[in-house]
Amino acid sequence: MEALSRPLTTHSLQQDFISSNCYKQKILDPTHLNLLNQLPTDPFSSPILLNKFISICTKSIFYNLGIQLHAPVIKLGYFSNIHICSTLISLYSKCGIVSEAQKLFDEMTHRNVVVWNSLICGYLQVNCPMVSINLFMDMLQLEIAPMPFTISAVLVACSQMEAYELGTQLHGLCLKAGFSHNVVLGTNLIDMYSKCRNLEASRRVFDHMEDRNVITWTSIVSSYSQNNQPDEAMALIREMLRSGASPNHVAYNSLLSSFSTHDHLDLCKQIHCRIIREGFEANEYLVVTLMTVYSECNGSLDDFWKVCSGVREWDQVSWNALIAGLSNLGDGEEALIHFSLMREAGVETDHFTFTSVLSASGISSDLNAGKKIHTLILKNGYASNMNVQNGLVSMYARCGSIHDSRKIFSSMDRHDVISWNSLLSGYAHHGHGKEVVELFEQMRRTEIKPNDTTFLAVLTACSHVGMLDKGLQYFELMVNDKTLAPPRMEHYVTIVDLLGRFGYLHEAESFINNMPIEPGPATYKSLLSSCQVHGNKEIALRSAEKLLNLHPADPATYILLSNVLHKGACWVDGAGVRKLMCDRGLVKKPGYSWI
């Protein structure tokens, strides 16, 4: 308090800033310093005082107090001070009042590169990257030499707009200006190339950097993670550790976000162990990401609940992750229970909540719960959200109310590929093959491009209703479309099933033998089932042999082969297969019904 009562000079001001508790704690509260009333006491130090004070207001989010200082700036005659005006531009930009920042910029008679930087960053903060780029062009035309910070800010604008050509030109400018060794610029170049989907360029920039900090490593890891290359991202984390750099929670969070299938579960567990070892297990962002990843990678419910136990504060994000996780793991009833608990806790729901809980209703085929959630969606004003609408289409289709599903679809103002896939999958699931084909042809006439999920729904429908020619036609269409990902195992299994239903067992076997990917157990199991229907013992034996090599502990293989042999009156051989299954300690899994 003594420091605040003595006359204010430049020296005493600096000492007060250094010694004040709020400075040491990095929680800058300018009201605690009581500096506003002391402005007139030392006119010679007022420019420094004003500039520092406005800067503190900007950093500590005391925006209103900072804006009030604009009047003393004009009153004391410092409106032409380039440093104060630059700080005011930054303040207005942080407040989101970029129009006032632009007005102040236009009124300035002299502008240096720092002033230009302030306004360029201001437009970036209000999501106007094109204006930032135009300002940079104007700056170059006035022959004002950019700083590394200037180019760094414009690279962020290029990343937001995915402006690849401009980004490469800025890269050339960096080299020409001698900024190639700047770590911040190199990091932003990695991010820019990544956002523009040129991973090779990102990696080249990274490999040529002499100095790398944790943010640089995090940026290159994120580049591979965001482009669905988790194995490369994992390799980079290992390389980072060997180099002596320690990944931060952002790097781990980005890497975890790239894990999305069961094949990544082991990688997820390895990173989870690393997180615990480095003391990040209490980080709220990592805990929520782990909840999501364990559910998407089809981890066990026990592992999922163990991760959930690490949540210290249950906010909207963690509740959403819990409900979505339970839905992903197929426990729809538990997800609905926790949705009710979330509402009882007074936590606000959003469109992510409703999307997840609609999925839970569909999984549990609880149409009554789905309709209640639909009412809540209308009440809370999320009925026009496309993700929620897609969830409604899927929920009604899964619950057997295909008419309501079509009604929601028709009421949507616009559709995306998920909208079409939800309706197509619903019709295919209920055996409406003709409607699926009609819808698919209608989709092809729109601007929405089908993806591999779309084709799987259409091929499944063709298989279920016996539309052989259409199914083969659509499969060829998918294979020949180079813009699509190659067919997955599920697509090949569907074609094998389609050929098998018509009795084309030799063609189905030849199709499997010529697959560009290694056939999986489901492929041979589908052919073996067709052999049982059509009584082909020869192909059944070959399929069973290959299936047993891939999955010897699957009792279904023995049952299917035994049934084929019994159907061909090979009773002894059939009984021998059953005995072999028992000798190996395998037991047929009993079926069950809701009835």
PDB file of N, CA and C in Angstrom, residues 225 251-260 267-268 271-272 275 286 289-290 293:
ATOM      1  N   SER A 225      -1.485 -36.355 -37.246  1.00  0.00           N
ATOM      2  CA  SER A 225      -2.702 -36.779 -36.541  1.00  0.00           C
ATOM      3  C   SER A 225      -3.950 -36.287 -37.260  1.00  0.00           C
ATOM      4  N   ALA A 251       0.566 -32.131 -27.363  1.00  0.00           N
ATOM      5  CA  ALA A 251       1.082 -33.161 -28.278  1.00  0.00           C
ATOM      6  C   ALA A 251       0.387 -34.501 -28.038  1.00  0.00           C
ATOM      7  N   TYR A 252       0.261 -34.888 -26.782  1.00  0.00           N
ATOM      8  CA  TYR A 252      -0.411 -36.154 -26.459  1.00  0.00           C
ATOM      9  C   TYR A 252      -1.887 -36.108 -26.847  1.00  0.00           C
ATOM     10  N   ASN A 253      -2.514 -34.957 -26.628  1.00  0.00           N
ATOM     11  CA  ASN A 253      -3.934 -34.820 -26.957  1.00  0.00           C
ATOM     12  C   ASN A 253      -4.150 -34.970 -28.458  1.00  0.00           C
ATOM     13  N   SER A 254      -3.271 -34.336 -29.237  1.00  0.00           N
ATOM     14  CA  SER A 254      -3.377 -34.423 -30.692  1.00  0.00           C
ATOM     15  C   SER A 254      -3.152 -35.846 -31.173  1.00  0.00           C
ATOM     16  N   LEU A 255      -2.150 -36.514 -30.619  1.00  0.00           N
ATOM     17  CA  LEU A 255      -1.866 -37.895 -31.014  1.00  0.00           C
ATOM     18  C   LEU A 255      -3.036 -38.811 -30.673  1.00  0.00           C
ATOM     19  N   LEU A 256      -3.575 -38.687 -29.482  1.00  0.00           N
ATOM     20  CA  LEU A 256      -4.710 -39.527 -29.074  1.00  0.00           C
ATOM     21  C   LEU A 256      -5.911 -39.326 -29.987  1.00  0.00           C
ATOM     22  N   SER A 257      -6.124 -38.098 -30.441  1.00  0.00           N
ATOM     23  CA  SER A 257      -7.289 -37.786 -31.288  1.00  0.00           C
ATOM     24  C   SER A 257      -7.241 -38.510 -32.626  1.00  0.00           C
ATOM     25  N   SER A 258      -6.046 -38.978 -33.021  1.00  0.00           N
ATOM     26  CA  SER A 258      -5.929 -39.670 -34.311  1.00  0.00           C
ATOM     27  C   SER A 258      -6.274 -41.154 -34.202  1.00  0.00           C
ATOM     28  N   PHE A 259      -6.418 -41.683 -32.985  1.00  0.00           N
ATOM     29  CA  PHE A 259      -6.765 -43.095 -32.795  1.00  0.00           C
ATOM     30  C   PHE A 259      -8.285 -43.256 -32.889  1.00  0.00           C
ATOM     31  N   SER A 260      -8.731 -44.106 -33.823  1.00  0.00           N
ATOM     32  CA  SER A 260     -10.186 -44.195 -34.024  1.00  0.00           C
ATOM     33  C   SER A 260     -10.698 -45.607 -34.289  1.00  0.00           C
ATOM     34  N   LEU A 267      -1.920 -48.808 -29.106  1.00  0.00           N
ATOM     35  CA  LEU A 267      -1.211 -47.523 -29.138  1.00  0.00           C
ATOM     36  C   LEU A 267      -1.787 -46.562 -28.114  1.00  0.00           C
ATOM     37  N   CYS A 268      -3.110 -46.573 -28.011  1.00  0.00           N
ATOM     38  CA  CYS A 268      -3.796 -45.712 -27.040  1.00  0.00           C
ATOM     39  C   CYS A 268      -3.344 -46.037 -25.620  1.00  0.00           C
ATOM     40  N   ILE A 271       0.223 -44.726 -24.928  1.00  0.00           N
ATOM     41  CA  ILE A 271       0.251 -43.278 -24.676  1.00  0.00           C
ATOM     42  C   ILE A 271      -0.375 -42.973 -23.319  1.00  0.00           C
ATOM     43  N   HIS A 272      -1.415 -43.720 -22.950  1.00  0.00           N
ATOM     44  CA  HIS A 272      -2.056 -43.521 -21.641  1.00  0.00           C
ATOM     45  C   HIS A 272      -1.022 -43.774 -20.525  1.00  0.00           C
ATOM     46  N   ILE A 275       1.282 -40.849 -20.339  1.00  0.00           N
ATOM     47  CA  ILE A 275       0.612 -39.694 -19.721  1.00  0.00           C
ATOM     48  C   ILE A 275       0.650 -39.800 -18.199  1.00  0.00           C
ATOM     49  N   LEU A 286      -6.969 -34.008 -21.524  1.00  0.00           N
ATOM     50  CA  LEU A 286      -6.501 -35.359 -21.826  1.00  0.00           C
ATOM     51  C   LEU A 286      -7.467 -36.417 -21.326  1.00  0.00           C
ATOM     52  N   THR A 289     -10.322 -36.602 -23.775  1.00  0.00           N
ATOM     53  CA  THR A 289      -9.872 -37.231 -25.019  1.00  0.00           C
ATOM     54  C   THR A 289      -9.682 -38.726 -24.837  1.00  0.00           C
ATOM     55  N   LEU A 290      -9.137 -39.146 -23.704  1.00  0.00           N
ATOM     56  CA  LEU A 290      -8.976 -40.572 -23.426  1.00  0.00           C
ATOM     57  C   LEU A 290     -10.330 -41.280 -23.368  1.00  0.00           C
ATOM     58  N   VAL A 293     -11.375 -41.695 -26.981  1.00  0.00           N
ATOM     59  CA  VAL A 293     -10.556 -42.649 -27.733  1.00  0.00           C
ATOM     60  C   VAL A 293     -10.826 -44.081 -27.293  1.00  0.00           C
TER      61      VAL A 293
END
